[in-house]
Coordinates of C-alpha atoms in Angstrom, one line a residue:
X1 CA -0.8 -25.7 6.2
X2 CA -4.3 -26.5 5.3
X3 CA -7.1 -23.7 6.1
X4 CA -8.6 -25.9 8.6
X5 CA -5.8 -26.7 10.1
X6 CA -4.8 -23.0 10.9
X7 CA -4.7 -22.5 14.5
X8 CA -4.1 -18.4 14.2
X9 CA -5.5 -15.8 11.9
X10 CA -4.0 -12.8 11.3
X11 CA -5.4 -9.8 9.8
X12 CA -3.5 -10.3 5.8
X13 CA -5.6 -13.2 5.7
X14 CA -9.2 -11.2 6.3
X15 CA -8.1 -8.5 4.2
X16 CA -7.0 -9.2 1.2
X17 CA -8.0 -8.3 -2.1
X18 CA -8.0 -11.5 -3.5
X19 CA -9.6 -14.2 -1.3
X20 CA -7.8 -16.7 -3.7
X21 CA -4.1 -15.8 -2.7
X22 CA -4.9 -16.4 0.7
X23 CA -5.7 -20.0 0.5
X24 CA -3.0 -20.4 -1.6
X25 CA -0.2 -18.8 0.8
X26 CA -2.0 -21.2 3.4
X27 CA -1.2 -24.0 1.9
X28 CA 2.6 -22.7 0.8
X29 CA 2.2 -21.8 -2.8
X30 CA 3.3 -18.4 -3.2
X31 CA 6.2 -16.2 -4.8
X32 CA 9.3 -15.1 -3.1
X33 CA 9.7 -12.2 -5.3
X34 CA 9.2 -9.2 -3.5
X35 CA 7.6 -6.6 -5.7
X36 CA 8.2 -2.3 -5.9
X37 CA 4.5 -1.8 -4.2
X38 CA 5.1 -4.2 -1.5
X39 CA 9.1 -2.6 -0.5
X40 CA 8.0 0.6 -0.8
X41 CA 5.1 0.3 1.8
X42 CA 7.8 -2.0 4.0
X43 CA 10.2 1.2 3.4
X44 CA 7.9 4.1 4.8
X45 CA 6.5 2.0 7.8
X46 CA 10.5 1.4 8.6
X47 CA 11.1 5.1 8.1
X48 CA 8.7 5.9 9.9
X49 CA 9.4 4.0 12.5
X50 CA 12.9 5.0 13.0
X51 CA 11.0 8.5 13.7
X52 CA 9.2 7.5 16.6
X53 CA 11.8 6.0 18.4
X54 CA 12.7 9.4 18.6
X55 CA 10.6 12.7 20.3
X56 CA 8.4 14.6 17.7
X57 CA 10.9 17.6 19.0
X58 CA 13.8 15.5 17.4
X59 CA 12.4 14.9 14.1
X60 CA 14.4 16.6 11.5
X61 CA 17.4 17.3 13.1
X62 CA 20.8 15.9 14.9
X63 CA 20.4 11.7 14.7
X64 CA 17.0 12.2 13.1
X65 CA 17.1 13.9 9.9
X66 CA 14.3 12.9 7.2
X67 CA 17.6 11.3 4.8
X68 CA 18.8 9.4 8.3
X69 CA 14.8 8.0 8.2
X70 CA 15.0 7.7 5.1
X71 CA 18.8 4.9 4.8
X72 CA 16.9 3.0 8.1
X73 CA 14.0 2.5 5.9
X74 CA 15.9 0.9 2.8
X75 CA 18.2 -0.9 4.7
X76 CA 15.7 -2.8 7.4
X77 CA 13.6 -3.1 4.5
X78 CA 16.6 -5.0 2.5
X79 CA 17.4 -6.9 5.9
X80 CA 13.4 -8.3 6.5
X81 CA 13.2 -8.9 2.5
X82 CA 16.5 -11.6 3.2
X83 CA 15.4 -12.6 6.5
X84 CA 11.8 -13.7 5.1
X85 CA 13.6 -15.7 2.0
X86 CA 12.3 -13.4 -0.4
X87 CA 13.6 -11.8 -3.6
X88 CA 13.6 -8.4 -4.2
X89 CA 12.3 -8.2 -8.4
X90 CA 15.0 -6.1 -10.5
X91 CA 12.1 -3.5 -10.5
X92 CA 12.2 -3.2 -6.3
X93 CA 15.6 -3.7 -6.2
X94 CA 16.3 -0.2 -8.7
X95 CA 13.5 1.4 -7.2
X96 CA 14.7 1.2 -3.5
X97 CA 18.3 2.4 -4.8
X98 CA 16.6 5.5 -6.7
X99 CA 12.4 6.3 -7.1
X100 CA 11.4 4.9 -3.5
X101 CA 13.6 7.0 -1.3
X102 CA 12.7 10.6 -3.5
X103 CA 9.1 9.6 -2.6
X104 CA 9.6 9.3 0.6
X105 CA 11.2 12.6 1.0
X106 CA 8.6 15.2 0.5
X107 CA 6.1 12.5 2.7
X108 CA 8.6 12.3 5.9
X109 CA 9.3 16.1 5.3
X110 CA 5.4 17.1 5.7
X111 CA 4.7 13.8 8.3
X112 CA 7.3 15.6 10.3
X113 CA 6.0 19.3 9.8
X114 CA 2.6 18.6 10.2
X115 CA 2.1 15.8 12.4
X116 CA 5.0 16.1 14.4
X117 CA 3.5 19.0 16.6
X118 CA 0.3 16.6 17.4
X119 CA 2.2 13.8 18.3
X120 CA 4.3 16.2 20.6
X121 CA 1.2 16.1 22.9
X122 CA -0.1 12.4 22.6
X123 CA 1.8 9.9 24.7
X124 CA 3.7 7.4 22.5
X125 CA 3.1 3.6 23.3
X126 CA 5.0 1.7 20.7
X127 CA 5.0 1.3 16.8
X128 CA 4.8 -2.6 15.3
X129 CA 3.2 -3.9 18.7
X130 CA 2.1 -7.3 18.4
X131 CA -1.8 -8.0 19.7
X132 CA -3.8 -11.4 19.8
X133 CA -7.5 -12.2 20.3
X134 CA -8.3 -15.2 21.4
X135 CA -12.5 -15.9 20.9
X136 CA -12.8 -19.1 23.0
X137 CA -16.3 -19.2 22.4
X138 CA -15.9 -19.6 18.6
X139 CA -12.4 -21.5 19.0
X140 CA -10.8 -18.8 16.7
X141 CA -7.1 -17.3 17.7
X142 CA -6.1 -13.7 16.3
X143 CA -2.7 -11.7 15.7
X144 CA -1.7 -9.0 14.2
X145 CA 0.6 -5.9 14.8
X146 CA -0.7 -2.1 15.5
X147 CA 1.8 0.2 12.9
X148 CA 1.8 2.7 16.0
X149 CA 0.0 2.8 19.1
X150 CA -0.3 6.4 21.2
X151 CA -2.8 7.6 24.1
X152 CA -4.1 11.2 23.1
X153 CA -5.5 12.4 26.7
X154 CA -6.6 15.5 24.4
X155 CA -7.4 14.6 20.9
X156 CA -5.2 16.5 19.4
X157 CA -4.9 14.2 16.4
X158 CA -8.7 14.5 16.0
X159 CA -9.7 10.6 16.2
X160 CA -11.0 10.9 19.9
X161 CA -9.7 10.6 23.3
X162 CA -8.0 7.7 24.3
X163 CA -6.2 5.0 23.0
X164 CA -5.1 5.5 19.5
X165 CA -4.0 2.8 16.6
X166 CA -2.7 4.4 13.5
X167 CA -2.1 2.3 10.6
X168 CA 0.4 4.0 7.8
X169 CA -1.1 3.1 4.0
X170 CA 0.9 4.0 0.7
X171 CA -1.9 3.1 -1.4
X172 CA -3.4 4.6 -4.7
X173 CA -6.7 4.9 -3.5
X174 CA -7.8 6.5 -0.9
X175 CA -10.3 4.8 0.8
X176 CA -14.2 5.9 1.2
X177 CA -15.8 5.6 4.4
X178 CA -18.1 2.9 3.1
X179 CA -15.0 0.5 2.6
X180 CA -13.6 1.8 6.5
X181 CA -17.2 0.8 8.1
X182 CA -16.6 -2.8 7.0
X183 CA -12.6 -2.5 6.9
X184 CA -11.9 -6.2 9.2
X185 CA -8.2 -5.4 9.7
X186 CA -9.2 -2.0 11.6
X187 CA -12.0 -4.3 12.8
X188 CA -9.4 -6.9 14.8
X189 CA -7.4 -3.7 16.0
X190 CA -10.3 -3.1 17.6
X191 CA -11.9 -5.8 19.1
X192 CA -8.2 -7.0 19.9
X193 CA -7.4 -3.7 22.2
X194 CA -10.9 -4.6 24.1
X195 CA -10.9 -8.0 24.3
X196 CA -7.4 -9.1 23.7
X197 CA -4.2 -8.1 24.5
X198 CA -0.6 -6.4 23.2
X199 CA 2.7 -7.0 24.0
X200 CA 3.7 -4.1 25.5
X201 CA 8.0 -3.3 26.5
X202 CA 8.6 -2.7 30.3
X203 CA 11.5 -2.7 32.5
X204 CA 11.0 -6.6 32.9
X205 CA 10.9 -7.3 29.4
X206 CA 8.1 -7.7 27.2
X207 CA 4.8 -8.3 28.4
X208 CA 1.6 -8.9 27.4
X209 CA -1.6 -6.6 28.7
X210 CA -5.0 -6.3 28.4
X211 CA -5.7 -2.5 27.7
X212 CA -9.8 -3.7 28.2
X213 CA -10.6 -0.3 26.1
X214 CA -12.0 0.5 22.7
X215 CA -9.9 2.6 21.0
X216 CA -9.7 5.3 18.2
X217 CA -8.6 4.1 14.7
X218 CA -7.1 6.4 12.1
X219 CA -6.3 5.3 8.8
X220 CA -3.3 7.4 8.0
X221 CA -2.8 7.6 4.1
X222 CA 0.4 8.8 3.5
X223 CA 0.4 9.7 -0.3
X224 CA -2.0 12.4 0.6
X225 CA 0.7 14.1 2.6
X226 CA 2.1 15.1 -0.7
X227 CA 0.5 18.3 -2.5
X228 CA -2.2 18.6 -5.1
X229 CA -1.3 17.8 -8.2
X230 CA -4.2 20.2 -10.1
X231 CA -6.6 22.6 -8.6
X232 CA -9.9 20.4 -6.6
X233 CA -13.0 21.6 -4.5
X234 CA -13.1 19.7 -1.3
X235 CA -13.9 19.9 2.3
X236 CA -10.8 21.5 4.7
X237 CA -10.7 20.7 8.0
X238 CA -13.4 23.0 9.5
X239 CA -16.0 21.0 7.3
X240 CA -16.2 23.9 5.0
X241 CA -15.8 23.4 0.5
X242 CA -13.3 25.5 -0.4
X243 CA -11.4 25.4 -3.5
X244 CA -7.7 24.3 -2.9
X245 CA -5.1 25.0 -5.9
X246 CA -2.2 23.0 -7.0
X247 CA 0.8 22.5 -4.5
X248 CA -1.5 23.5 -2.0
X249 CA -1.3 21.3 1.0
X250 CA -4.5 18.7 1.7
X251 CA -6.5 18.8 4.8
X252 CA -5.4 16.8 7.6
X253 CA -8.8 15.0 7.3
X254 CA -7.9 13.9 3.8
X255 CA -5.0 12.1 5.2
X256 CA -5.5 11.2 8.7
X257 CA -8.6 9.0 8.2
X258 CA -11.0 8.5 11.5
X259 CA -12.6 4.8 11.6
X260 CA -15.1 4.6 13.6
X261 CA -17.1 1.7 15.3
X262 CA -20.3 1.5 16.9
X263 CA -19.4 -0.3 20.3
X264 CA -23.3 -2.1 20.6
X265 CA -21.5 -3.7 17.4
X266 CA -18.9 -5.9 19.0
X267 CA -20.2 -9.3 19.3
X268 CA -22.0 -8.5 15.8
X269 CA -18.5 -8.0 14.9
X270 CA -17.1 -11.4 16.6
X271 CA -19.7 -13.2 14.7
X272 CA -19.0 -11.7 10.9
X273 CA -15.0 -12.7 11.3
X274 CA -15.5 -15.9 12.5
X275 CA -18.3 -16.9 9.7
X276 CA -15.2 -15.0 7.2
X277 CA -12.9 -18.2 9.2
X278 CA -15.7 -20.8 8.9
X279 CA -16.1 -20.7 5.4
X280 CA -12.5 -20.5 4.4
X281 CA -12.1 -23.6 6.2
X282 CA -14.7 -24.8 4.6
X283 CA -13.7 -24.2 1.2
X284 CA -15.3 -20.5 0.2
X285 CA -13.1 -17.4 -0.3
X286 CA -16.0 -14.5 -0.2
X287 CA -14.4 -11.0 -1.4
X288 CA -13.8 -8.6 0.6
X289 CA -14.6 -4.8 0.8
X290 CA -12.9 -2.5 -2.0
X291 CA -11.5 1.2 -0.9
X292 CA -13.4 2.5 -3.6
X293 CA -15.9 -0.3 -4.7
X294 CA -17.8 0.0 -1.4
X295 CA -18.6 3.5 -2.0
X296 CA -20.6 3.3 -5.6
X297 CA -21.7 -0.4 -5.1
X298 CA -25.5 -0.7 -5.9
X299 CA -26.1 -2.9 -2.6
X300 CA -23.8 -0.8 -0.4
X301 CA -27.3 0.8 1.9
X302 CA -27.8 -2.9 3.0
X303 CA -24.7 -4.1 3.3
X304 CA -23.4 -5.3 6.8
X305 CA -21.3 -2.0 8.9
X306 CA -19.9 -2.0 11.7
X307 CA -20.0 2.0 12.4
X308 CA -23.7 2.1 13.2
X309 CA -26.0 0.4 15.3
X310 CA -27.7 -2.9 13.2
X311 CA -31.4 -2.3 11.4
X312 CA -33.5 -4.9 12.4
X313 CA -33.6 -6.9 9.0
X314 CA -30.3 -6.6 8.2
X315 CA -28.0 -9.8 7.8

């Protein structure tokens, strides 16, 4: 399908890397090989998954042991890879046998021990929940999926009271708060939990609701729930430097990552994603923010945010 003729968005397409890939999935010419990067992120939101359906008490024990996580991961992993048409590469295929699941470990074993206890007093909603935005005024249709949705009446997981989205990352970089302020995929989640609606499980069946709130976002980058590797000066969780040596455990801030969104921003927001729509069906595939990029790029100070209130001026 041709970019214009497109009828519904969803967040890969506003995200990615490399604006190039995304016209040329549009108009179906892309690989079927599935890749060891791409399985192993599909593994650990499976995996993780599988925990959730479960209470936070459970985790680790009886039907919910970390390996139990850990053969649900590989195998609906290995069941979405055949159902899509895809090929797993000889590398993903070895690696989800043998280097995947021994990464996993140590990351479900701490996600269990040190988030576990927080989302014990948060209200679970639902993990993959489908969401859609439609913006009638600029004929543009949304949809996406929230990796896990809670309600945390007390902010215990430190991203604010409320509504909650969480979205699991296995990425190399961690990302700098310049690339979250301009991050559109968090920026759908939110505008979609305000504006739009999720499909939400009921006694009835599934049904779509509109929630009508703004909620928290938290970038949750799991390869910081691993220990340091070598000895590193950073902030811990009370704000404070302190040195931290290796094997030491990382602050929860270093891997729960708030995103935050100014909410005088939202039809500034509207605007930017369907302009992002506009051009690509108009031909032009503008980059888009870099997790670490954003945070050393020369133009960054006048570059359009979406955490702060506009500066008159600004574009």
């Amino acid at each position: 399908m041709r970019p214009e003729e497109t009828k519904e968005w969803h967040t890969t397409d506003l995200t990615d890397h490399c604006p190039a890939r995304v016209r040329l999935r549009l108009v179906g010419k892309i690989s079927n090989r599935a890749p060891t990067a791409m399985v192993r992120g599909m593994a650990a939101g499976a995996a993780l998954e599988f925990l959730h359906d479960h209470k936070p008490e459970a985790w680790g024990t009886g039907d919910c042991t970390i390996d139990k996580a850990i053969t649900y991961g590989v195998t609906a992993t290995i069941e979405s890879i055949d159902a899509d048409n895809r090929i797993l590469t000889d590398a993903a295929e070895k690696a989800l046998q043998s280097s995947i699941p021994k990464e996993m470990e140590p990351v479900l074993d701490a996600y269990i021990r040190r988030l576990g206890p927080l989302f014990s007093k948060a209200s679970f909603i639902g993990t993959e929940v489908p969401i859609r935005l439609h913006d009638d005024e600029r004929k543009v249709h949304y949809a996406s999926h929230l990796d896990l949705l809670v309600h945390d009446k007390g902010d215990v997981l430190g991203c604010g009271k409320g509504l909650v989205v969480l979205d699991w990352k296995w990425r190399k970089d961690s990302p700098s708060k310049a690339y979250l302020a301009r991050n559109q995929q968090f920026l759908l989640y939110w505008l979609a939990c305000k504006y739009g609606e999720v499909l939400l499980k009921s006694p009835l069946g599934d049904v779509w609701q509109a929630l009508n709130e703004f909620p928290c976002l938290a970038w949750v980058h799991l390869p910081s729930l691993k220990p340091y590797t070598r000895k590193t000066i950073v902030k811990n969780d009370a704000g404070e430097e302190v040195e931290f040596k290796k094997g030491d455990e990382r602050p929860l801030r270093q891997i729960v990552r708030v995103v935050r969104f100014e909410e005088s921003q939202a039809e500034n927001a509207l605007q930017s994603l369907s302009k992002k729509i506009e051009m690509y069906q108009k031909g032009y595939w503008p980059c888009n923010p870099d997790p670490v990029g954003c945070g050393i790029c020369e133009a960054e100070d006048f570059c359009t945010r979406f955490d702060t209130v506009q500066l008159e001026g600004d574009e």
